[in-house]
Short mmCIF file of C-alpha atoms in Angstrom, two decimals:
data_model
loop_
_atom_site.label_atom_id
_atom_site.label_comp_id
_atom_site.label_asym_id
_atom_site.label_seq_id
_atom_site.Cartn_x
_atom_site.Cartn_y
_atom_site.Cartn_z
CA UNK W 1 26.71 12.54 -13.66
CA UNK W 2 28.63 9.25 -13.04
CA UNK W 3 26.60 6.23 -13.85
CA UNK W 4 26.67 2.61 -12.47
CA UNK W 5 25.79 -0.77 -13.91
CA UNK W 6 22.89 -2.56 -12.55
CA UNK W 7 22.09 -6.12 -13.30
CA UNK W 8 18.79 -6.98 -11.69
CA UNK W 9 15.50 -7.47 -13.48
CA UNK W 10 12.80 -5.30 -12.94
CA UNK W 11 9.41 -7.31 -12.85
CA UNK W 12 6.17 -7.27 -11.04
CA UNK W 13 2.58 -5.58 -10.40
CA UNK W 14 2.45 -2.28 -10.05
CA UNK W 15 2.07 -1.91 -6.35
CA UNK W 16 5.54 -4.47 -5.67
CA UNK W 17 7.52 -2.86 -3.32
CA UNK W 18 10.67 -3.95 -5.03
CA UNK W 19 9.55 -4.52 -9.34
CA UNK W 20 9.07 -2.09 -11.72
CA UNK W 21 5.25 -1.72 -12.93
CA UNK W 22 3.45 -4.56 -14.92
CA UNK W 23 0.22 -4.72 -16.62
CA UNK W 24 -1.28 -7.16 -19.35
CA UNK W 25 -4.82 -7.11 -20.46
CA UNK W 26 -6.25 -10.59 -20.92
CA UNK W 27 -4.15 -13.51 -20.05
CA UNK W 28 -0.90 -13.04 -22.63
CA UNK W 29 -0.29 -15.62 -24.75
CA UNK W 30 2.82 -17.82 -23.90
CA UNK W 31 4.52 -16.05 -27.23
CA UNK W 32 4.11 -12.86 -25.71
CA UNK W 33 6.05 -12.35 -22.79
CA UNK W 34 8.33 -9.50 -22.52
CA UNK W 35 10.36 -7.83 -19.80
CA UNK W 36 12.51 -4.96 -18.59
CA UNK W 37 15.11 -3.43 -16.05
CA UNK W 38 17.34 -0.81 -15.73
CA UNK W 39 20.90 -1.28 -16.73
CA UNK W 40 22.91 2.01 -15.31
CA UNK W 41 21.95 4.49 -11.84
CA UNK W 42 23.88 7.25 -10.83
CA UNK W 43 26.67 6.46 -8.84
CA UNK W 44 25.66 8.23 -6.40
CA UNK W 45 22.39 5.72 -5.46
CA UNK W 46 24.79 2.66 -6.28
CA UNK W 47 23.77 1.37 -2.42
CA UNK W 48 19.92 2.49 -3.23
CA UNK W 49 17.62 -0.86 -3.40
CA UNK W 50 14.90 1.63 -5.18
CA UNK W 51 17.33 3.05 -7.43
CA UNK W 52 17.95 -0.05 -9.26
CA UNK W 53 14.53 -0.89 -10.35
CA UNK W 54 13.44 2.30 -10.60
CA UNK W 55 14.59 6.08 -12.12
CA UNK W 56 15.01 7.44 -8.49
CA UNK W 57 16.26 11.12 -8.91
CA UNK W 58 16.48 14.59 -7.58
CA UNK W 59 17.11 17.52 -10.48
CA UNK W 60 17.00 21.13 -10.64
CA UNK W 61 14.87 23.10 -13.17
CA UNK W 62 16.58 23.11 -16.64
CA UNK W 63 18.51 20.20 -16.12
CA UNK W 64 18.38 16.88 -18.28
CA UNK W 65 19.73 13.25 -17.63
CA UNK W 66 20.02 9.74 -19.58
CA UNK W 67 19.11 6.45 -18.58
CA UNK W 68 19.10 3.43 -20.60
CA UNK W 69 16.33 -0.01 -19.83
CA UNK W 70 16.92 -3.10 -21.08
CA UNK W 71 14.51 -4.97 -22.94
CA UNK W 72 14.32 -8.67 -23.43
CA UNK W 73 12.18 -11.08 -25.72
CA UNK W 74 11.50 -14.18 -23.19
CA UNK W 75 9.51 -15.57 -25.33
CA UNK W 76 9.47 -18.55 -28.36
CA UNK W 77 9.11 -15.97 -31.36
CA UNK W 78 9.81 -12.91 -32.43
CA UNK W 79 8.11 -9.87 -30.92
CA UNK W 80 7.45 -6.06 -32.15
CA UNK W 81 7.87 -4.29 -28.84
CA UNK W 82 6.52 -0.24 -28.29
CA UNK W 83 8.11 2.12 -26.25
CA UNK W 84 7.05 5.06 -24.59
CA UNK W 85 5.78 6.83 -21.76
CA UNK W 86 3.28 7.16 -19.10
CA UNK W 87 1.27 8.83 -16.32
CA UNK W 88 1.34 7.76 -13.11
CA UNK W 89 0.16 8.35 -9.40
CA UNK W 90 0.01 7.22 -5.63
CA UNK W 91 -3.37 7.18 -4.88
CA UNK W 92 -4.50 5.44 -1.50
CA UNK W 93 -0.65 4.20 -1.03
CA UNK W 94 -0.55 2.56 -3.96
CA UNK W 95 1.20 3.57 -7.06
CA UNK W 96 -1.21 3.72 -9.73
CA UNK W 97 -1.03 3.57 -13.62
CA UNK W 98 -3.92 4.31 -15.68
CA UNK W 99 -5.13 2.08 -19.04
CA UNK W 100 -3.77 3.36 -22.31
CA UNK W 101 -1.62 5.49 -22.76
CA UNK W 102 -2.69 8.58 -20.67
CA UNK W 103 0.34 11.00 -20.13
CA UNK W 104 1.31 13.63 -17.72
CA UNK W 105 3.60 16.54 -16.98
CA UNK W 106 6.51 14.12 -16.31
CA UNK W 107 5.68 11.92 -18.88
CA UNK W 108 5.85 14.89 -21.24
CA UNK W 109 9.60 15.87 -20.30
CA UNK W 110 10.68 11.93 -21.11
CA UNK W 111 11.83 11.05 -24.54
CA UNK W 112 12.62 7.57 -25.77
CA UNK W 113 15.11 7.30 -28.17
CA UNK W 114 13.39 4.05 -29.74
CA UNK W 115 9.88 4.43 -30.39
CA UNK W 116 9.90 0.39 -31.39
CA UNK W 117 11.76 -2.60 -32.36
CA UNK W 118 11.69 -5.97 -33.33
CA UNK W 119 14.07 -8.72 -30.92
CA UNK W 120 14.32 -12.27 -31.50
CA UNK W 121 13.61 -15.44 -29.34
CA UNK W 122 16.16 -14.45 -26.32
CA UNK W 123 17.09 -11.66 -27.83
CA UNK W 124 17.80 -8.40 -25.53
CA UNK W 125 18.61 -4.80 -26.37
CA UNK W 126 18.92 -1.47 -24.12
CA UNK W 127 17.14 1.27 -25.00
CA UNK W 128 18.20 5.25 -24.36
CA UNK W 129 15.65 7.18 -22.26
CA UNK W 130 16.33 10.87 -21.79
CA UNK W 131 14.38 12.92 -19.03
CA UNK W 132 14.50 16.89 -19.73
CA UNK W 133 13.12 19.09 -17.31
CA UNK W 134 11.81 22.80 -18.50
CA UNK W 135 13.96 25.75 -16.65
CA UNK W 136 10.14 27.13 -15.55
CA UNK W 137 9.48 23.57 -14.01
CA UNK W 138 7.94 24.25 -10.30
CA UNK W 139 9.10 22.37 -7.14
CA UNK W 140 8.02 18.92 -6.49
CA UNK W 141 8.42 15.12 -6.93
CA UNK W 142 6.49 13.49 -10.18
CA UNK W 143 5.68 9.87 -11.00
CA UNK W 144 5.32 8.52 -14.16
CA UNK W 145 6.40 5.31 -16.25
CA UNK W 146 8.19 4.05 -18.77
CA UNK W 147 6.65 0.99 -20.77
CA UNK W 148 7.80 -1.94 -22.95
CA UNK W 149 4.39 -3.36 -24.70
CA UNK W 150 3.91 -5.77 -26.75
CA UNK W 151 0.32 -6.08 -28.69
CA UNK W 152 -0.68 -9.49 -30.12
CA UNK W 153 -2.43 -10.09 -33.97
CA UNK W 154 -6.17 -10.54 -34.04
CA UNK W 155 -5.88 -13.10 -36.19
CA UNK W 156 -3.88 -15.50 -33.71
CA UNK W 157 -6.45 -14.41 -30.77
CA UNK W 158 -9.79 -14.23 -32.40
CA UNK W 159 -11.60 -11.34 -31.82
CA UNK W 160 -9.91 -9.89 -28.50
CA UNK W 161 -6.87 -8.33 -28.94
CA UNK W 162 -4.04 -8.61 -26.28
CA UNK W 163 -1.67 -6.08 -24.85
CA UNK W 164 0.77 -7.13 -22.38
CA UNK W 165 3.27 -4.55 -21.16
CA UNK W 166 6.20 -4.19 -18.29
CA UNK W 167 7.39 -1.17 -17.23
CA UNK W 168 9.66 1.11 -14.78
CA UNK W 169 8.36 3.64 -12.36
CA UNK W 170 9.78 7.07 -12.46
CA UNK W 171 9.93 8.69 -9.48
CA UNK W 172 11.76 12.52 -9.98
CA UNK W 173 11.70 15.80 -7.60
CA UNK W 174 12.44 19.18 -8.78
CA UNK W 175 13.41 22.03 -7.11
CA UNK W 176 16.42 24.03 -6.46
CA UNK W 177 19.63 23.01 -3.64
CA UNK W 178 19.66 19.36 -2.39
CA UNK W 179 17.83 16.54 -2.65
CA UNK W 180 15.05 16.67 0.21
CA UNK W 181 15.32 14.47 2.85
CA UNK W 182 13.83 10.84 2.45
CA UNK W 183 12.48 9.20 6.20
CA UNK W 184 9.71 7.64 8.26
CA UNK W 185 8.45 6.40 11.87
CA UNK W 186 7.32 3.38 12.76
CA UNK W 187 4.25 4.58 14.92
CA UNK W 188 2.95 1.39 16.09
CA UNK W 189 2.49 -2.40 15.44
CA UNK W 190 -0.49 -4.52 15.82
CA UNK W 191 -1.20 -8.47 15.29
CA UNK W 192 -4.59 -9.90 13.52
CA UNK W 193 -5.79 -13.23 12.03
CA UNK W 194 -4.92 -14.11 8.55
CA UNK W 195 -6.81 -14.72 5.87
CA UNK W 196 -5.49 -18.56 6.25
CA UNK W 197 -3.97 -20.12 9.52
CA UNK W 198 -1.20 -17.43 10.22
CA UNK W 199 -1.63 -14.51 11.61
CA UNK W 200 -0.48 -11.07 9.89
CA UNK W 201 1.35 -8.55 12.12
CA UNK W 202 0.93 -4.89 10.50
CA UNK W 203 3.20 -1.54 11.06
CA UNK W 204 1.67 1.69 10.71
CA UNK W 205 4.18 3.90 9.03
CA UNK W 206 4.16 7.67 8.33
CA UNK W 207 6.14 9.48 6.30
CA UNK W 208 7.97 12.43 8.01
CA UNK W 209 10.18 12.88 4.58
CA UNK W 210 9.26 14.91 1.85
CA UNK W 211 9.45 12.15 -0.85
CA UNK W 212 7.82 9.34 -1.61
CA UNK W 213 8.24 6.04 0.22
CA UNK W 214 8.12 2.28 -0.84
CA UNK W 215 8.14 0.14 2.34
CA UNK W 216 9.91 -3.22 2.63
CA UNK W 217 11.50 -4.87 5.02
CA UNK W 218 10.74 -8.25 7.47
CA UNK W 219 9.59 -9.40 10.77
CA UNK W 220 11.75 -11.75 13.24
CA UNK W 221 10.09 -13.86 15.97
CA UNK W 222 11.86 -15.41 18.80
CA UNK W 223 10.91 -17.15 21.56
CA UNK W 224 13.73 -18.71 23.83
CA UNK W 225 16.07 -20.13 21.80
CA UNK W 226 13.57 -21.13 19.22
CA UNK W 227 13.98 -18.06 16.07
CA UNK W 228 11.07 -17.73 13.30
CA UNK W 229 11.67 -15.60 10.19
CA UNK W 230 12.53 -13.46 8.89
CA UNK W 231 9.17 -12.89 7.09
CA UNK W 232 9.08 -10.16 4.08
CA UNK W 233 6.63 -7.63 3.72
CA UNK W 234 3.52 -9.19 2.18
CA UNK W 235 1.53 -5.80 0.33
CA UNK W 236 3.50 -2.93 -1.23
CA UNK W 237 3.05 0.30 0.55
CA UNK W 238 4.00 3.99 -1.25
CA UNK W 239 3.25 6.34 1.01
CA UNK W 240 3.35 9.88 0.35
CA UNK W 241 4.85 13.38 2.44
CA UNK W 242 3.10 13.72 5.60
CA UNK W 243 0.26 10.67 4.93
CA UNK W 244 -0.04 7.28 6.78
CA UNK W 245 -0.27 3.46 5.43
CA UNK W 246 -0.08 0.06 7.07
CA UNK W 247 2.60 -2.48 6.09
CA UNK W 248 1.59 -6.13 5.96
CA UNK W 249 3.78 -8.86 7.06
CA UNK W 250 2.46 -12.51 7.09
CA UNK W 251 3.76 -14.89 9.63
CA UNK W 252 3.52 -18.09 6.99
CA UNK W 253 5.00 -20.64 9.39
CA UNK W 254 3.11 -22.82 12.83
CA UNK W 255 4.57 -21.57 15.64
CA UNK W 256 4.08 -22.86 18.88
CA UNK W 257 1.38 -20.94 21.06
CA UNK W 258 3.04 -18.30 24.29
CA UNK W 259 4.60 -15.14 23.84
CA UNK W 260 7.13 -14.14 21.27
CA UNK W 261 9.54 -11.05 21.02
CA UNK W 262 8.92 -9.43 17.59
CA UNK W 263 11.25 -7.41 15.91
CA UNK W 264 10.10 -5.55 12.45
CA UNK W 265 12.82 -4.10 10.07
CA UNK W 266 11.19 -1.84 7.59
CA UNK W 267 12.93 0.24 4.58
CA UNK W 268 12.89 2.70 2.05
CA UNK W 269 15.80 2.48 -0.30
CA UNK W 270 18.58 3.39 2.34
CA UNK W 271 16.56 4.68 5.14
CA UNK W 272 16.04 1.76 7.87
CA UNK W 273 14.11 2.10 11.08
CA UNK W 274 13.41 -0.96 13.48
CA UNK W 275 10.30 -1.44 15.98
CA UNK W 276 10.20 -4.40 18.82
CA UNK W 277 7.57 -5.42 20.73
CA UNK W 278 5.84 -8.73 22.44
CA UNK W 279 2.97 -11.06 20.58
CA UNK W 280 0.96 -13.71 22.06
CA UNK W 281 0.34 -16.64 19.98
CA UNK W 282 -1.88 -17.87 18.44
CA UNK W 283 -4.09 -14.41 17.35
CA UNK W 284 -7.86 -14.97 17.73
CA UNK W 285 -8.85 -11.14 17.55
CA UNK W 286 -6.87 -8.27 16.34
CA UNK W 287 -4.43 -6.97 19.26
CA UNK W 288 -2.27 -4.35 20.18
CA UNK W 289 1.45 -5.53 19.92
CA UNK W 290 3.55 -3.87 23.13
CA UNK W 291 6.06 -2.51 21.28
CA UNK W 292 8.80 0.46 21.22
CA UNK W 293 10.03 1.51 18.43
CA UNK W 294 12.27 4.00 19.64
CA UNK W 295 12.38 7.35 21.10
CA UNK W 296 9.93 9.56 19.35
CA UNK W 297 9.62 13.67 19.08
CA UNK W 298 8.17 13.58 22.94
CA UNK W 299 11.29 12.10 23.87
CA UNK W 300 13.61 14.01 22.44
CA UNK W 301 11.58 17.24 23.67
CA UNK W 302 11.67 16.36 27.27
CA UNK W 303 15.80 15.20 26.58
CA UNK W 304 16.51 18.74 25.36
CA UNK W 305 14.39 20.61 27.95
CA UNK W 306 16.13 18.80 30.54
CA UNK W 307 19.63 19.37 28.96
CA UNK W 308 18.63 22.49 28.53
CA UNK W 309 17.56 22.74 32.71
CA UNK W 310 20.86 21.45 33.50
CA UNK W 311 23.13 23.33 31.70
CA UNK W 312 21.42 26.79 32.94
CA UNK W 313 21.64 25.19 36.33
CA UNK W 314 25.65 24.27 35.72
CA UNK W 315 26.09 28.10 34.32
CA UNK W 316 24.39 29.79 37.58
CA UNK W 317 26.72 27.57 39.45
CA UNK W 318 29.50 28.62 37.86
CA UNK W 319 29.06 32.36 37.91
CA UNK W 320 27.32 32.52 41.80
CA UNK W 321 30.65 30.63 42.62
CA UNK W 322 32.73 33.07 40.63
CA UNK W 323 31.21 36.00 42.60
CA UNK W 324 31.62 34.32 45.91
CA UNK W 325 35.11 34.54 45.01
CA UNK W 326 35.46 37.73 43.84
CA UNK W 327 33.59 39.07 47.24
#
């Protein structure tokens, strides 16, 4: 499999739409700080946004790739970093990471070719990671994650010992053929007060794929010839085959009060889909934005029953004319 080199860093909390997973417990000491990104992607997802933070990938049973991380010391001193491997799930469309170091099936196929090592101040190395998955593996997509941690001495803390980590989510499907297909609908959007002085317009999304999504994407305001935005998505959203979630976008900037055109842009990795509407500034009370977000399944139902009308209408033409000749 042809690989490509990524240079972006891969940092954030674990539900970030575009970071890798981060956790620390206690605040980490200013010695302590650690972090992580990928450094090759197939080729193949070179134009993926997901792919290069994350291990994005479709495999069949029996088959085995190789990544590599890279790991960097940010801090002052020298750090002893751990490697290894983790569960991982999307629960209430968020992707979730237990404490510790709880594993699951996925983590159990993933092998680190560094258990640990030791980097200077500014000091940066890559690290091999190797996913094998059993021939008897059954069809699906897994999540799991793959973590950098660095633990601090009791003796420089007190009594509380410090663990602050970074890590990359793994998202990988099995099952035979292709990869299955990745997409969504924007089903509606809706405007509400803030929890400051701007309002927040939301996007219910559903996933009509059959892997998992992470939404971004932004909202654009104009009004005349006055333009606002573009605003990013403000909460990260992974939403599962066939389940729901609302994306958050806050509109952080005064805007005069009358009526706006919106236009939201939301994405997962390549997949783009775009919903307009109208919004009447300033939002007292939650409202329903009038919006369109283009033709639906009830659109493209009556289209092909009506194509379908026409053409049997053009092919009785055709013949009754043919036999009118042929009398």
């Amino acid at each position: 499999m042809l690989l490509a080199s990524v240079a972006l860093v891969a940092l954030g909390v674990s539900a970030a739409p575009a970071a890798a997973v981060r956790e620390q417990r206690q605040e980490p000491a200013e010695d302590a700080a650690i972090s992580i990104r990928m450094l090759d992607i197939p080729a193949s997802r070179v134009q993926d946004p997901r792919a290069q933070v994350y291990i994005v990938d479709h495999l069949k049973p029996g088959a085995t790739i190789n990544r590599r991380v890279e790991v960097e010391n940010t801090s002052g001193e020298s750090q002893k970093i751990d490697f290894y491997s983790g569960a991982a799930s999307v629960e209430n469309n968020a992707f979730t990471v237990p404490e510790g170091r709880a594993g699951n099936e996925l983590s159990g196929w993933i092998r680190l070719k560094t258990s640990g090592i030791e980097l200077d101040p500014g000091e940066r190395r890559p690290v091999e990671v190797e996913i094998a998955v059993p021939r008897k593996a059954s069809k699906g997509e897994r999540y799991g994650a793959i973590w950098a941690q660095v633990t601090s001495a009791k003796e420089r803390t007190g009594n509380v010992t410090q663990i602050h980590r970074v890590g990359i989510r793994v998202y990988l499907d099995i099952g035979p053929g292709g990869e299955p297909p990745t997409d969504f609908r924007i089903d509606g959007l809706a405007a509400e007060p803030g929890p400051g002085e701007f309002p927040v317009v939301t996007a219910k999304v559903t996933n009509t794929g059959e892997r998992a999504l992470d939404m971004t994407g932004t909202l654009s305001l104009t009004k005349a010839a006055v333009q606002a935005g573009p605003f990013k998505v403000t909460n990260g959203v992974t939403i599962l085959p066939g389940q729901s979630g609302q994306v958050r976008i806050e509109v952080n900037q005064a805007l005069p009060a009358g009526t706006w055109d919106v236009h939201a842009k939301l994405a997962s990795g390549i997949v783009e889909r775009t919903a307009t509407g109208k919004i009447s500034l300033p939002v007292a009370a939650p409202m329903v934005v009038a919006n369109s977000a283009g033709p639906n399944w009830l659109v493209y139902a009556v289209g092909g029953i009506a194509l379908l009308v026409l053409v049997t209408l053009a092919g009785w033409y055709l013949v009754r004319r043919q036999r009118i000749r042929l009398a």
